[in-house]
mmCIF file of C-alpha atoms in Angstrom:
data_model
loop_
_atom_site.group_PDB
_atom_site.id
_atom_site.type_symbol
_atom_site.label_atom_id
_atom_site.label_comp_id
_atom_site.label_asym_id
_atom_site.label_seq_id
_atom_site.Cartn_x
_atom_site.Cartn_y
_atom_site.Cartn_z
ATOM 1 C CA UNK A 1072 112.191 -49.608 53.819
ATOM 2 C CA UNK A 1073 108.406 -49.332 53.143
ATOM 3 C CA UNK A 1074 106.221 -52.507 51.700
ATOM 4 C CA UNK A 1075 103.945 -51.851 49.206
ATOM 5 C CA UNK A 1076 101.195 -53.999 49.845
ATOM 6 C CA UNK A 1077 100.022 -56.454 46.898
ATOM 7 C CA UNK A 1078 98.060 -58.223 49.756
ATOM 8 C CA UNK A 1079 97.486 -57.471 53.848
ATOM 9 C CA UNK A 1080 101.453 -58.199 53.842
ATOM 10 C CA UNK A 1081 102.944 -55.751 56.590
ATOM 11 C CA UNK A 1082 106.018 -56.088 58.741
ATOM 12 C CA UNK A 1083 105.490 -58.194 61.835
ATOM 13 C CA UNK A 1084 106.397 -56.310 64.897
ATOM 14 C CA UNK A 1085 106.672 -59.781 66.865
ATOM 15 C CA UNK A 1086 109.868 -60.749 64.454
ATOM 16 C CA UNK A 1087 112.196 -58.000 63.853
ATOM 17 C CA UNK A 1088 115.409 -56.770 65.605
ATOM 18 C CA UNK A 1089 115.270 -54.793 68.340
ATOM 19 C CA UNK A 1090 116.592 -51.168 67.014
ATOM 20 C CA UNK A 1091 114.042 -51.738 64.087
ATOM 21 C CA UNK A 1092 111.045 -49.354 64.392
ATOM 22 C CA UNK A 1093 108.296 -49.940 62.931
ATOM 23 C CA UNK A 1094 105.552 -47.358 61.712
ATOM 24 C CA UNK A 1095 102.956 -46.088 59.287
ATOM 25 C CA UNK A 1096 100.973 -49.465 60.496
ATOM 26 C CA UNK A 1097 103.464 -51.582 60.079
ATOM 27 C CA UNK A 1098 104.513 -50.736 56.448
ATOM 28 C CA UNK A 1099 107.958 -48.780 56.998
ATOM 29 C CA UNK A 1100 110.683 -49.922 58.792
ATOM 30 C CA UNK A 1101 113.562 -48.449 59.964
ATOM 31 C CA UNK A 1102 116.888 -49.243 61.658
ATOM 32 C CA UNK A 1103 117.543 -47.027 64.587
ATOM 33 C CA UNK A 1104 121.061 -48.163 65.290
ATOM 34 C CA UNK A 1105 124.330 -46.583 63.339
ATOM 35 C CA UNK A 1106 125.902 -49.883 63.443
ATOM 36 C CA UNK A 1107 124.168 -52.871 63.791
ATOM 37 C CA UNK A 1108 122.607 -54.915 60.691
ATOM 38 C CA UNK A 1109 119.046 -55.870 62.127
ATOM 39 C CA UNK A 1110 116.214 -58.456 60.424
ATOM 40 C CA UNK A 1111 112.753 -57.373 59.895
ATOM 41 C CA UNK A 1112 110.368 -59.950 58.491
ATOM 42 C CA UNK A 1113 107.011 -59.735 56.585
ATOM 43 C CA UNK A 1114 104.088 -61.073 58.747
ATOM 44 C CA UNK A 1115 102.691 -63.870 55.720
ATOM 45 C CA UNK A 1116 104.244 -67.074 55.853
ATOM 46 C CA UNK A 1117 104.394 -68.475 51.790
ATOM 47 C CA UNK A 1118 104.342 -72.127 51.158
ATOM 48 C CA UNK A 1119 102.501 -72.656 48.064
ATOM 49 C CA UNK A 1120 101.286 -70.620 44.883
ATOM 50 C CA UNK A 1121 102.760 -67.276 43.673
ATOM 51 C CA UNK A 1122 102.669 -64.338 45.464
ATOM 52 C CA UNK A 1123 104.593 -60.479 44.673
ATOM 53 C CA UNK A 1124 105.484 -57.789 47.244
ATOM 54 C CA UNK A 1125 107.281 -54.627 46.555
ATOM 55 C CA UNK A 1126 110.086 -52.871 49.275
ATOM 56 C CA UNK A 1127 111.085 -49.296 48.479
ATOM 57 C CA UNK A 1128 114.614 -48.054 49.390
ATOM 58 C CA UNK A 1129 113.660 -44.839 51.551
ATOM 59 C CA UNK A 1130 117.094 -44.846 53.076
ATOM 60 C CA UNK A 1131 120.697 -46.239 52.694
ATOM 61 C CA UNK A 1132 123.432 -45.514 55.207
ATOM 62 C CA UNK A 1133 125.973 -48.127 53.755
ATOM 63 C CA UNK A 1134 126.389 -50.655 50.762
ATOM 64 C CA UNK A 1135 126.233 -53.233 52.808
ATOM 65 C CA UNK A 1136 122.796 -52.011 54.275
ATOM 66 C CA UNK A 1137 120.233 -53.789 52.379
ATOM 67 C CA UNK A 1138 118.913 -57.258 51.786
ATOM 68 C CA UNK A 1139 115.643 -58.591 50.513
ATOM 69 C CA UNK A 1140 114.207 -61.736 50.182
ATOM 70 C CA UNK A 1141 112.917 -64.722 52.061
ATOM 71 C CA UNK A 1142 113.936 -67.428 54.847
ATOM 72 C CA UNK A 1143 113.173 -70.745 55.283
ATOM 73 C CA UNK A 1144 111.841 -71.399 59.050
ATOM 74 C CA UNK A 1145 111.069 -67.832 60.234
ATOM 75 C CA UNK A 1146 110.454 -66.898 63.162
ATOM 76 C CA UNK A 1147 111.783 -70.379 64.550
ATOM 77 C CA UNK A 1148 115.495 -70.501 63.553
ATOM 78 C CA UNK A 1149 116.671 -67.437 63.306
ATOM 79 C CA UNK A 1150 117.805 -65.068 65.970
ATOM 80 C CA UNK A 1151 116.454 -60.928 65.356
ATOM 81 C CA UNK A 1152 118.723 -60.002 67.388
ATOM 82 C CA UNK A 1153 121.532 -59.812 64.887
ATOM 83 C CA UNK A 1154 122.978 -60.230 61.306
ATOM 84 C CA UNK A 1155 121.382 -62.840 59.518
ATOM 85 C CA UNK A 1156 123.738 -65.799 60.264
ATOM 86 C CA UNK A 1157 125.705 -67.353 57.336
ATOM 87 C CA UNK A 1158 124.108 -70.798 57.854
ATOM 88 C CA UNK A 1159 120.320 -69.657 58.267
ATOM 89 C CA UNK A 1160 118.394 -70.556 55.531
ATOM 90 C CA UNK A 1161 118.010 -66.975 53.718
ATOM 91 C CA UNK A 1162 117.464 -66.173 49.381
ATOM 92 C CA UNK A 1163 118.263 -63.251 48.922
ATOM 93 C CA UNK A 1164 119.516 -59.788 46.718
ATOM 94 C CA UNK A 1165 122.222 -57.971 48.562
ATOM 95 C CA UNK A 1166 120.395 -55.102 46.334
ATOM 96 C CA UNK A 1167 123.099 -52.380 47.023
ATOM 97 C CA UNK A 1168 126.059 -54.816 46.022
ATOM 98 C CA UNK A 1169 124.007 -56.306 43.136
ATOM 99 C CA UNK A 1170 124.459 -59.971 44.424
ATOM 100 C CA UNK A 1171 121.830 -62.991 44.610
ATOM 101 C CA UNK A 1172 122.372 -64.767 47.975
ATOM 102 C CA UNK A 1173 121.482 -68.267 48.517
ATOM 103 C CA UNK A 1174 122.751 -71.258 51.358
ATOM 104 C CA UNK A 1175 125.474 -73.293 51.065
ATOM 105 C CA UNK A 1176 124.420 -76.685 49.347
ATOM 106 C CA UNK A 1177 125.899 -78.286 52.227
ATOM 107 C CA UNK A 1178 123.822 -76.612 54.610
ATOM 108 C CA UNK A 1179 127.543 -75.302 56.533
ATOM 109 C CA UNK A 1180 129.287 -73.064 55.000
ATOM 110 C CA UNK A 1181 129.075 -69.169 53.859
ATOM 111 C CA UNK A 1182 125.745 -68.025 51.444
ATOM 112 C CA UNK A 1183 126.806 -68.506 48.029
ATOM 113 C CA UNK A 1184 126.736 -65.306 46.188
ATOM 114 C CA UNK A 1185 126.972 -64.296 42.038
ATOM 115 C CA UNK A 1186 126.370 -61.018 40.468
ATOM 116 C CA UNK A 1187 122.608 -60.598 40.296
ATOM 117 C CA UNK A 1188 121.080 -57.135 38.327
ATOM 118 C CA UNK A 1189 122.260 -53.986 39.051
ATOM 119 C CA UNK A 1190 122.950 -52.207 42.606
ATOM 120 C CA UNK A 1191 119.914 -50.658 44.223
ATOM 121 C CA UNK A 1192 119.784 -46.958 45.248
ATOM 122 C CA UNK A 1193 117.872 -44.638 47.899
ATOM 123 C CA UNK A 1194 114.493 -44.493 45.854
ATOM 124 C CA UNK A 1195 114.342 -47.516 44.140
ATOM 125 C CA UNK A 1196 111.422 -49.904 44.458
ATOM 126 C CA UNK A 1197 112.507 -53.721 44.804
ATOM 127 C CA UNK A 1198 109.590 -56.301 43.455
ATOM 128 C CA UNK A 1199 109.626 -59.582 45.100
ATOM 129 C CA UNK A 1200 108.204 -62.409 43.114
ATOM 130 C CA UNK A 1201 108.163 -65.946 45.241
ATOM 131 C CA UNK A 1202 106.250 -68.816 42.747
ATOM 132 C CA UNK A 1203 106.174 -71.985 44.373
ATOM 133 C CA UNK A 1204 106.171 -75.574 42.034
ATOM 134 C CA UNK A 1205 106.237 -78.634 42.542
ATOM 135 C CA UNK A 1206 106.672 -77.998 46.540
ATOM 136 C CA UNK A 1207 109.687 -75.547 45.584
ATOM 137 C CA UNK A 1208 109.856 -72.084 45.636
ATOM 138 C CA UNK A 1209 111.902 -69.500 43.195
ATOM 139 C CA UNK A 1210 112.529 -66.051 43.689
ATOM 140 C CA UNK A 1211 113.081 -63.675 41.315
ATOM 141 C CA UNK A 1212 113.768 -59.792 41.797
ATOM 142 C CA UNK A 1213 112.422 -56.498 40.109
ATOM 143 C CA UNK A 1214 114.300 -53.164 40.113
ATOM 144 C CA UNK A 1215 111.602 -50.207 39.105
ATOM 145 C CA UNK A 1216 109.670 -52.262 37.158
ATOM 146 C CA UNK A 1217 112.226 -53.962 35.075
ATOM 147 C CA UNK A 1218 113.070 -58.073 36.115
ATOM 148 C CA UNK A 1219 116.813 -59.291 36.043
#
C-alpha cells in the first residue's frame, strides 16, 4: 500500500507488524509474510478538525487482504503483532469485500459490518476523510475519486 501524502503523514516504523516492510521513506508498505494479516499504522495521531489521506492498492494477494481506516488508542491497545483483534477499537472499509467495519456497541463482541461501496482492486486509490465534531469523529471513504 503506498500513502499519498495530503500532509507529512507517513507510516510509522515504530507501530507496524513485524513482516511489514516499510520503504520509499516510509510511504509504501508491504507485507512480507504469505499468511499472516499484519497492522501498519500512519504516524499522525487525529483528535480534532478534518483531515484526508489517500492509500493506493499496489498489491492484493487475497480478498481478505485489505483494510483501511482508523483506531481508537493506537499504539497503546493494540498488539502489531497480529490481526487486528475483534474487540480493538478499529473503523474501518474491508475495501476488497466492500464492507464498513465498526466495534460492537457493547464494546465485546465481533466488528459490526454492512455493505459499504464497491470492492477495491490492485490499482485503486482509497481516500480517507476523518472530520471530527463536536469531540466525535466520522469517516467516510473515497474509491478513485468518487465518495460512497
Amino acid at each position: 500500500m503506498v500513502l499519498v501524502g495530503k500532509r507529512s503523514f507517513n507510516w510509522d516504523p515504530n507501530n507496524k507488524g513485524p513482516n511489514m516492510k516499510l520503504n520509499n521513506k516510509n510511504l509504501t508498505a508491504t507485507n512480507m509474510s504469505h499468511s499472516d494479516f499484519e497492522p501498519v499504522f500512519g504516524s499522525i495521531s487525529m483528535n480534532s478538525d478534518t483531515h484526508y489521506w489517500e492509500v493506493k492498492i499496489n498489491y492484493i494477494r487475497d480478498m481478505n487482504d485489505v483494510m483501511i481506516g482508523v483506531s481508537q488508542g493506537m499504539p497503546k491497545i493494540i498488539d502489531t503483532r497480529n490481526r487486528m483483534s475483534p474487540y480493538e477499537r478499529f473503523y474501518a472499509w474491508h475495501a476488497t469485500a466492500g464492507r464498513k467495519m465498526r466495534p460492537h456497541p457493547s464494546g465485546n463482541g465481533k466488528p459490526e459490518q454492512s455493505d459499504y461501496g464497491q470492492h477495491a482492486k490492485q490499482g485503486d486509490t482509497i481516500g480517507c476523510i476523518l472530520e471530527f465534531k463536536g469531540g466525535l469523529g466520522q469517516i467516510t471513504f473515497v474509491k478513485n475519486g468518487v465518495s460512497f
